PDB file of C-alpha atoms in Angstrom:
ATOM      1  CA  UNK A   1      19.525 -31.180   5.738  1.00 66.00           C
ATOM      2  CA  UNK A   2      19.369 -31.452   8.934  1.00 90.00           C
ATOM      3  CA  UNK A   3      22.513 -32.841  11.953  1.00 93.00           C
ATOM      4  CA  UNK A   4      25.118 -34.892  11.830  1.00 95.00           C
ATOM      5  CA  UNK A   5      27.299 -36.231  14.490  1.00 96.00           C
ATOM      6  CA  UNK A   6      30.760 -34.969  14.027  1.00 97.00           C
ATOM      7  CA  UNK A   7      34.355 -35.806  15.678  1.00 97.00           C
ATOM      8  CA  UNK A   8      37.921 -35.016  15.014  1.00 98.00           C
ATOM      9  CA  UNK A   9      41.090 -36.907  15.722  1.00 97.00           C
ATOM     10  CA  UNK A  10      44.273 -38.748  15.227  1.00 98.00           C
ATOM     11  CA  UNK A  11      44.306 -42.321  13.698  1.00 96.00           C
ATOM     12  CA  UNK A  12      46.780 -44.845  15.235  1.00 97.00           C
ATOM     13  CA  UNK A  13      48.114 -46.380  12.786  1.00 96.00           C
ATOM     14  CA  UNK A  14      49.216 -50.033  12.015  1.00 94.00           C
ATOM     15  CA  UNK A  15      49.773 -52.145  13.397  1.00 95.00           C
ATOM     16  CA  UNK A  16      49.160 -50.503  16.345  1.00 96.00           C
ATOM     17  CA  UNK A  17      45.796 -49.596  15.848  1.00 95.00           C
ATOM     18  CA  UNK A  18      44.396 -52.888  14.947  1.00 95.00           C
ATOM     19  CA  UNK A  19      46.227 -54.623  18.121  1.00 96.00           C
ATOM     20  CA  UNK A  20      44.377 -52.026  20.630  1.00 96.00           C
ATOM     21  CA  UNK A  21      41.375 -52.298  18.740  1.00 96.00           C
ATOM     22  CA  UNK A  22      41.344 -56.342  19.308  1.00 96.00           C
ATOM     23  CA  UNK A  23      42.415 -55.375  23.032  1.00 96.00           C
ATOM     24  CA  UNK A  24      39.600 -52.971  23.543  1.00 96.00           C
ATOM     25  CA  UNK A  25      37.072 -55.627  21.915  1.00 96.00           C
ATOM     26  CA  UNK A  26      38.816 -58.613  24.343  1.00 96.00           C
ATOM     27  CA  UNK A  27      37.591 -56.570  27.093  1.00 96.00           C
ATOM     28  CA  UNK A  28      33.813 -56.865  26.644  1.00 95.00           C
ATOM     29  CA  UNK A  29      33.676 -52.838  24.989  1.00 93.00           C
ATOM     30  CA  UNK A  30      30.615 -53.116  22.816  1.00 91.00           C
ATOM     31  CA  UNK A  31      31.835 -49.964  21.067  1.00 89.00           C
ATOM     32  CA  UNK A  32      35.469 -51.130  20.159  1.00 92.00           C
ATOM     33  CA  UNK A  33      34.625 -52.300  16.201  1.00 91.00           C
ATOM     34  CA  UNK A  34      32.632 -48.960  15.463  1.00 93.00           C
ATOM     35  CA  UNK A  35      35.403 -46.445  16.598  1.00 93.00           C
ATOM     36  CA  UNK A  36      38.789 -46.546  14.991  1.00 93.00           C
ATOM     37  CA  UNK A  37      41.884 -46.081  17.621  1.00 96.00           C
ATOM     38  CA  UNK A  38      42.791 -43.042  18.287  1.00 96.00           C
ATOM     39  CA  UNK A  39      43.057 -39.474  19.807  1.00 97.00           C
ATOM     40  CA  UNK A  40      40.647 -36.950  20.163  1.00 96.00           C
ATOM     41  CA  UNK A  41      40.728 -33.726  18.814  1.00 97.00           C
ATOM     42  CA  UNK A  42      37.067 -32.908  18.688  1.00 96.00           C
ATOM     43  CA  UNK A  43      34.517 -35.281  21.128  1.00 95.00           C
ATOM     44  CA  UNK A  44      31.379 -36.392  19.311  1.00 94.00           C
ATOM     45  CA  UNK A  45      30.087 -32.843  18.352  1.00 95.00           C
ATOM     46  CA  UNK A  46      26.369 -32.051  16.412  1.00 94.00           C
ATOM     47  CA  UNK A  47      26.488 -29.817  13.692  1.00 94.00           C
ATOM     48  CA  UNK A  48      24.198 -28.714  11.532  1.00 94.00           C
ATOM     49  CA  UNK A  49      24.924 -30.534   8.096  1.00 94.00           C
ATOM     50  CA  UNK A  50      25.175 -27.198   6.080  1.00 95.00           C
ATOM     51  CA  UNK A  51      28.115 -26.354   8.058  1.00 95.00           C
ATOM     52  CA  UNK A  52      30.476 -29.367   6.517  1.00 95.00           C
ATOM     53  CA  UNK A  53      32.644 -27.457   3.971  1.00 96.00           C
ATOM     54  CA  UNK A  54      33.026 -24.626   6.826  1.00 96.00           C
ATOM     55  CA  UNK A  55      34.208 -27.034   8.985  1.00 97.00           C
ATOM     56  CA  UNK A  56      36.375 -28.875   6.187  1.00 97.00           C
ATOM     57  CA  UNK A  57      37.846 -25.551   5.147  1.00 96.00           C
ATOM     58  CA  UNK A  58      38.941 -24.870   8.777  1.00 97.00           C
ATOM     59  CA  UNK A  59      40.116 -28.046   9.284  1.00 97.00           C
ATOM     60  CA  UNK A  60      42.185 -27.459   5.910  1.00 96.00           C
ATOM     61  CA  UNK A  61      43.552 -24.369   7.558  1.00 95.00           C
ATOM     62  CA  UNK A  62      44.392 -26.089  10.546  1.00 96.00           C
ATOM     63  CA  UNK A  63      46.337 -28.433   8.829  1.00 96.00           C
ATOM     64  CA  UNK A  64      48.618 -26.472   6.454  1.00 94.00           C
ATOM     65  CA  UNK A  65      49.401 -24.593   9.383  1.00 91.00           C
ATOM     66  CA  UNK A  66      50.226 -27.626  11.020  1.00 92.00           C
ATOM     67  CA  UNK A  67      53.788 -29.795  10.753  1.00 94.00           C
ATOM     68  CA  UNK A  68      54.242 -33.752  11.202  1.00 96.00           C
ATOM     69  CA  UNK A  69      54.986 -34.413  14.814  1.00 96.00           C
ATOM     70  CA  UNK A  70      56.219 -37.521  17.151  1.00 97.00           C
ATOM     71  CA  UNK A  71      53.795 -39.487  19.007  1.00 97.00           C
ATOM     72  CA  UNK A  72      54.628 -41.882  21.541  1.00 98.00           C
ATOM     73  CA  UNK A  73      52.180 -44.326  23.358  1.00 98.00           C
ATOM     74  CA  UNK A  74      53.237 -45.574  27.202  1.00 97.00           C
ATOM     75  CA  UNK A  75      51.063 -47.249  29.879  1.00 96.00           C
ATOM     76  CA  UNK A  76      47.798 -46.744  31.104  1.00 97.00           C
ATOM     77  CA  UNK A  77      45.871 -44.631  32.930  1.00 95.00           C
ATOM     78  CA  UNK A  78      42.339 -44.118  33.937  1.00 95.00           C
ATOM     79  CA  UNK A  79      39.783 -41.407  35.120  1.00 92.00           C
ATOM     80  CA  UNK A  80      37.945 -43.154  37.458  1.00 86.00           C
ATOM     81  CA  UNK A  81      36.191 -42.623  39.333  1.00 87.00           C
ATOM     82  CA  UNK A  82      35.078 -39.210  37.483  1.00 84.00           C
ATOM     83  CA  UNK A  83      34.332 -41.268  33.909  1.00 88.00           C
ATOM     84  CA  UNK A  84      34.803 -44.765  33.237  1.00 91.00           C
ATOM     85  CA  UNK A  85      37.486 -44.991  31.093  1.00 94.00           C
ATOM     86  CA  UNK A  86      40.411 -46.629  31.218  1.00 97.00           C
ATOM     87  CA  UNK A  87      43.537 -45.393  28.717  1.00 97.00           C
ATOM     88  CA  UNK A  88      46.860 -45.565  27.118  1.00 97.00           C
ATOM     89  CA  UNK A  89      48.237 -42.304  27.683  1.00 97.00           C
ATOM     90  CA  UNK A  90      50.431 -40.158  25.136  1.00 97.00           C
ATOM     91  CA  UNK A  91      53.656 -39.466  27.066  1.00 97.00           C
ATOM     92  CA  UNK A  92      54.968 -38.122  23.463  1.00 97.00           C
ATOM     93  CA  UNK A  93      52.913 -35.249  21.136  1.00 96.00           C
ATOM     94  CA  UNK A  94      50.225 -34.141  24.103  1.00 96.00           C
ATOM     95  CA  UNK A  95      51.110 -30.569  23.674  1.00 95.00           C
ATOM     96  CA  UNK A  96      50.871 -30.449  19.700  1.00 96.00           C
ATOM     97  CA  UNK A  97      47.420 -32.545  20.289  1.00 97.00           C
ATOM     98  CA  UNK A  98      46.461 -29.557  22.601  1.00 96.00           C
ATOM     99  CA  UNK A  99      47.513 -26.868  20.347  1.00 95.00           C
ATOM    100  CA  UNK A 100      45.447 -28.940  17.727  1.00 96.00           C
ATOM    101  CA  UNK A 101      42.062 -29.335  19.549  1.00 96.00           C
ATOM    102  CA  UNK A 102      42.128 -25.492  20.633  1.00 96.00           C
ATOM    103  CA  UNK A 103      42.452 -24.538  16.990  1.00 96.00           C
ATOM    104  CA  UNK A 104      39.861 -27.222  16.156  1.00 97.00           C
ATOM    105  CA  UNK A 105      37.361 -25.290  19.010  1.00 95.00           C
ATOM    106  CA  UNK A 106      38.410 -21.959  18.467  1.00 94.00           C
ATOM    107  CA  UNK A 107      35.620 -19.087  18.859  1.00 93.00           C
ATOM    108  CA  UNK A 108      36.239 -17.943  15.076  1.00 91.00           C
ATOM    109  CA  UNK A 109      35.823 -21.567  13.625  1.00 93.00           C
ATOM    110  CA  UNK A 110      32.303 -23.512  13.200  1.00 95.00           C
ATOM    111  CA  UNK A 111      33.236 -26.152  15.798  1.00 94.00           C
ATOM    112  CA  UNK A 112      33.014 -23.785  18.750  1.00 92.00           C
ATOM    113  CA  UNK A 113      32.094 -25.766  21.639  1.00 90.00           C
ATOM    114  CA  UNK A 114      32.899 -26.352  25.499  1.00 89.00           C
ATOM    115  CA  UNK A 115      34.859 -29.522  26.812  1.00 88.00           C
ATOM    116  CA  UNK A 116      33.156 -31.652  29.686  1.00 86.00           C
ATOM    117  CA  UNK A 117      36.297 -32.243  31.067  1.00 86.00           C
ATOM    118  CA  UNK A 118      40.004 -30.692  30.581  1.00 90.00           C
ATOM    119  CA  UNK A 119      41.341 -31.619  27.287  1.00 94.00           C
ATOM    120  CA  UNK A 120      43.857 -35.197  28.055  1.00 94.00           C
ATOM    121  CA  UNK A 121      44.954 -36.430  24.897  1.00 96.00           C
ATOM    122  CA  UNK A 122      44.649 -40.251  25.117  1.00 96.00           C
ATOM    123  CA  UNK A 123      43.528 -43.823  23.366  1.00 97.00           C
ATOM    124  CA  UNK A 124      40.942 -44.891  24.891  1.00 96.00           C
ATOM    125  CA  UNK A 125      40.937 -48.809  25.323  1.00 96.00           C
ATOM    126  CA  UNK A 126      37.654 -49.205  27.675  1.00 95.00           C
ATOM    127  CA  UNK A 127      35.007 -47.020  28.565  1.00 94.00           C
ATOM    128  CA  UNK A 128      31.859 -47.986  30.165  1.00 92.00           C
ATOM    129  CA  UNK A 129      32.184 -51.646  30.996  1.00 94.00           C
ATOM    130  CA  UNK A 130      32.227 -53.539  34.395  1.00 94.00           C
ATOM    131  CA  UNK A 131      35.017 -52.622  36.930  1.00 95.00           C
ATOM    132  CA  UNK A 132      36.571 -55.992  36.571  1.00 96.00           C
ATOM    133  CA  UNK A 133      36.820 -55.727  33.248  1.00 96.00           C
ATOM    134  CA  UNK A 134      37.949 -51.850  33.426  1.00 95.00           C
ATOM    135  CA  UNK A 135      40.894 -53.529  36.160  1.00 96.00           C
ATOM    136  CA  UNK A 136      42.296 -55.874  33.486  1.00 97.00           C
ATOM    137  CA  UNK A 137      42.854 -52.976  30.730  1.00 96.00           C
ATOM    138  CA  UNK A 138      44.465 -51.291  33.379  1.00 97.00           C
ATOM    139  CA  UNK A 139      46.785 -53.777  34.285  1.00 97.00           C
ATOM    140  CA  UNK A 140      46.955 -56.087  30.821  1.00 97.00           C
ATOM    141  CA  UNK A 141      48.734 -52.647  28.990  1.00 97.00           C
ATOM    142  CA  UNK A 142      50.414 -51.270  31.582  1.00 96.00           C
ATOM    143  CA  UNK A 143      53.392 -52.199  29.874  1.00 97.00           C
ATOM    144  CA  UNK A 144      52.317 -50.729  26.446  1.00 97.00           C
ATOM    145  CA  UNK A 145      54.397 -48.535  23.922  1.00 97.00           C
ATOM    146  CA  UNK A 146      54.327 -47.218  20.400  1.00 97.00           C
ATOM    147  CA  UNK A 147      55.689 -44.969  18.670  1.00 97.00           C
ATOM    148  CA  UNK A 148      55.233 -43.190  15.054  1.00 97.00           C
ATOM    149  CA  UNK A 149      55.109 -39.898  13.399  1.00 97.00           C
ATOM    150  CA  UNK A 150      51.578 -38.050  13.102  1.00 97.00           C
ATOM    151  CA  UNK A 151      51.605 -36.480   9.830  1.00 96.00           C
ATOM    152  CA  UNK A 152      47.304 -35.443   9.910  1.00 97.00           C
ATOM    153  CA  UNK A 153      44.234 -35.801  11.461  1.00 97.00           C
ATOM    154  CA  UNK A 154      40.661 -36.583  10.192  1.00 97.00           C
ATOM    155  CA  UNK A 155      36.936 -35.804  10.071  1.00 97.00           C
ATOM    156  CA  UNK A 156      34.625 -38.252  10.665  1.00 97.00           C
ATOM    157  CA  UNK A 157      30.893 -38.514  10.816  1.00 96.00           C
ATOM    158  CA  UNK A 158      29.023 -41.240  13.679  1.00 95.00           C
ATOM    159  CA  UNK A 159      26.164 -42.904  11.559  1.00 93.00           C
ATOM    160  CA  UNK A 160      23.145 -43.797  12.746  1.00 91.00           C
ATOM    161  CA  UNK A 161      24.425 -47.365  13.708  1.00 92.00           C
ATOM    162  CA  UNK A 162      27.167 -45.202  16.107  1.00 90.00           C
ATOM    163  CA  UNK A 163      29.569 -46.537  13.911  1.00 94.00           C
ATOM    164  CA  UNK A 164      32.569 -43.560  13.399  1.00 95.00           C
ATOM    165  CA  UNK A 165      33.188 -43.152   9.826  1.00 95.00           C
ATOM    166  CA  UNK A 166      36.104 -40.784   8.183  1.00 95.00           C
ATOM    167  CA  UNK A 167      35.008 -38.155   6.156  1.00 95.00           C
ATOM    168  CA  UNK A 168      38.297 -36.896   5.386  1.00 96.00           C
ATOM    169  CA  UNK A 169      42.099 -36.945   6.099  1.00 96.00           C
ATOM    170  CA  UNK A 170      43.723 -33.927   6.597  1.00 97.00           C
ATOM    171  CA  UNK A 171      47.843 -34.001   5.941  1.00 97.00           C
ATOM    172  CA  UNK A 172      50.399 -31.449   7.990  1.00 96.00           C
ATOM    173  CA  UNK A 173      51.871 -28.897   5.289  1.00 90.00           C
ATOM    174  CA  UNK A 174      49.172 -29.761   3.127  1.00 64.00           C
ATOM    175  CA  UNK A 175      50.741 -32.058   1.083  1.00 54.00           C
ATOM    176  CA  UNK A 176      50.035 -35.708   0.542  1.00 47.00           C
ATOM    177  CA  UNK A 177      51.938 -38.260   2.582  1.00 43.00           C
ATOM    178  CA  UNK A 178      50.959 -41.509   3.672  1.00 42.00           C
ATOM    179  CA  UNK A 179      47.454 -41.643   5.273  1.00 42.00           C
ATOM    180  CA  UNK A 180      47.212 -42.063   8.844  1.00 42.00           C
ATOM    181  CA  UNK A 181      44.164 -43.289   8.817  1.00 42.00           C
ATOM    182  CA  UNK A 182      44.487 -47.616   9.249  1.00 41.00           C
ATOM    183  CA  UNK A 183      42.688 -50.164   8.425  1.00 40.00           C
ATOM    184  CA  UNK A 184      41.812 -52.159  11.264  1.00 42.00           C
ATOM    185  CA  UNK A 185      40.223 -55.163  12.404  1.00 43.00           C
ATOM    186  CA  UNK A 186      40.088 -56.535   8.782  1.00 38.00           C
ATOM    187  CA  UNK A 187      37.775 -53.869   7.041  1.00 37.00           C
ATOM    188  CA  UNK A 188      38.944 -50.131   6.393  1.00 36.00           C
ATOM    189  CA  UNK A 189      37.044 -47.054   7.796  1.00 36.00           C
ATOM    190  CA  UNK A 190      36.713 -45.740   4.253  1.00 36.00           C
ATOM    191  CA  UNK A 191      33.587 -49.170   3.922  1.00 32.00           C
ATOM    192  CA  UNK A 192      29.792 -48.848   4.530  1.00 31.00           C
ATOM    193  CA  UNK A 193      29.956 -51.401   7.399  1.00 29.00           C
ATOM    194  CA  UNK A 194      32.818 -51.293   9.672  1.00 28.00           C
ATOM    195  CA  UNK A 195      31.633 -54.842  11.452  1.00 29.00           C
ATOM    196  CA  UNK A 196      34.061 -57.542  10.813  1.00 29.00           C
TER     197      UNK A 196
END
């Protein structure tokens, strides 16, 4: 069956997620139509393929465990110069995020993996581009703010054409809800093709 490319995290959801989406594409990031806004619970990850309804049954269990929680968006930030990204940072919901990603990770699950970096839950709006270009995210959403209720997290699966595709959604309490996973820049995550 071989591996598959696997990540876990929070959507942003409309209209926020579009709007930072169009920002992160305004400022020259190559990768802003393949990756839908949001926060990470689980960086890009290989797995082998046979492992998916493990890892969908622990991310099940995660979930039912789990209960909605706020979020709230605020500014930016940046961690140059260790990695080139520049952020808007979660000032609301950080510490459920963290409680989330360590059960994601956790040594009994089948996502069991070390972190490059401490875990920072945040929305990345540009990562890897030229330092002018890095400067203007910085300062062009400094002012930035959103707010909203996270009521799940999802699964999703980088193709081959490093575009980030959802898997699945998986609601708090286990119940249904509203997805939190948007559409965004005119075509929805669930398509083939997620170039406009």
């Amino acid at each position: 069956m071989g591996t598959v490319t696997l990540g876990v995290s929070i959507a942003v959801p409309e209209p926020y997620g579009s709007l930072l989406q169009e920002r992160r594409a305004s400022f020259g990031d190559p990768a802003a139509y393949g990756i839908p806004t949001h926060v990470t619970l689980l960086p890009p990850t290989e797995a082998e393929a046979a492992v998916l309804p493990a890892v969908e049954a622990h991310l099940a269990q995660i979930a039912t465990a789990g209960r909605p929680f706020p979020m709230r968006l605020s500014g930016t930030g940046t961690f140059r110069p260790l990695s080139p990204v520049v952020f808007v940072q979660v000032v609301e919901g950080a510490s459920a995020c963290s409680w989330l990603q360590k059960r994601v990770r956790e040594p009994s699950g089948p996502l069991v993996r070390e972190l490059q970096f401490p875990y920072h839950p945040h929305v990345t709006v540009a990562h890897g581009i030229a330092e002018e270009a890095m400067d203007r995210a910085y300062e062009e959403l400094s002012s930035y703010e959103a707010a909203w209720t996270c009521g799940s997290f999802a699964l999703y699966e980088q193709g081959t054409d490093a575009v980030w595709r959802k898997i699945r959604e998986f609601p708090f309490g286990g119940g249904g809800g509203a997805p939190a996973v948007p559409v965004q820049g005119g075509w929805s995550v669930d398509q083939p093709s997620l170039q406009p």
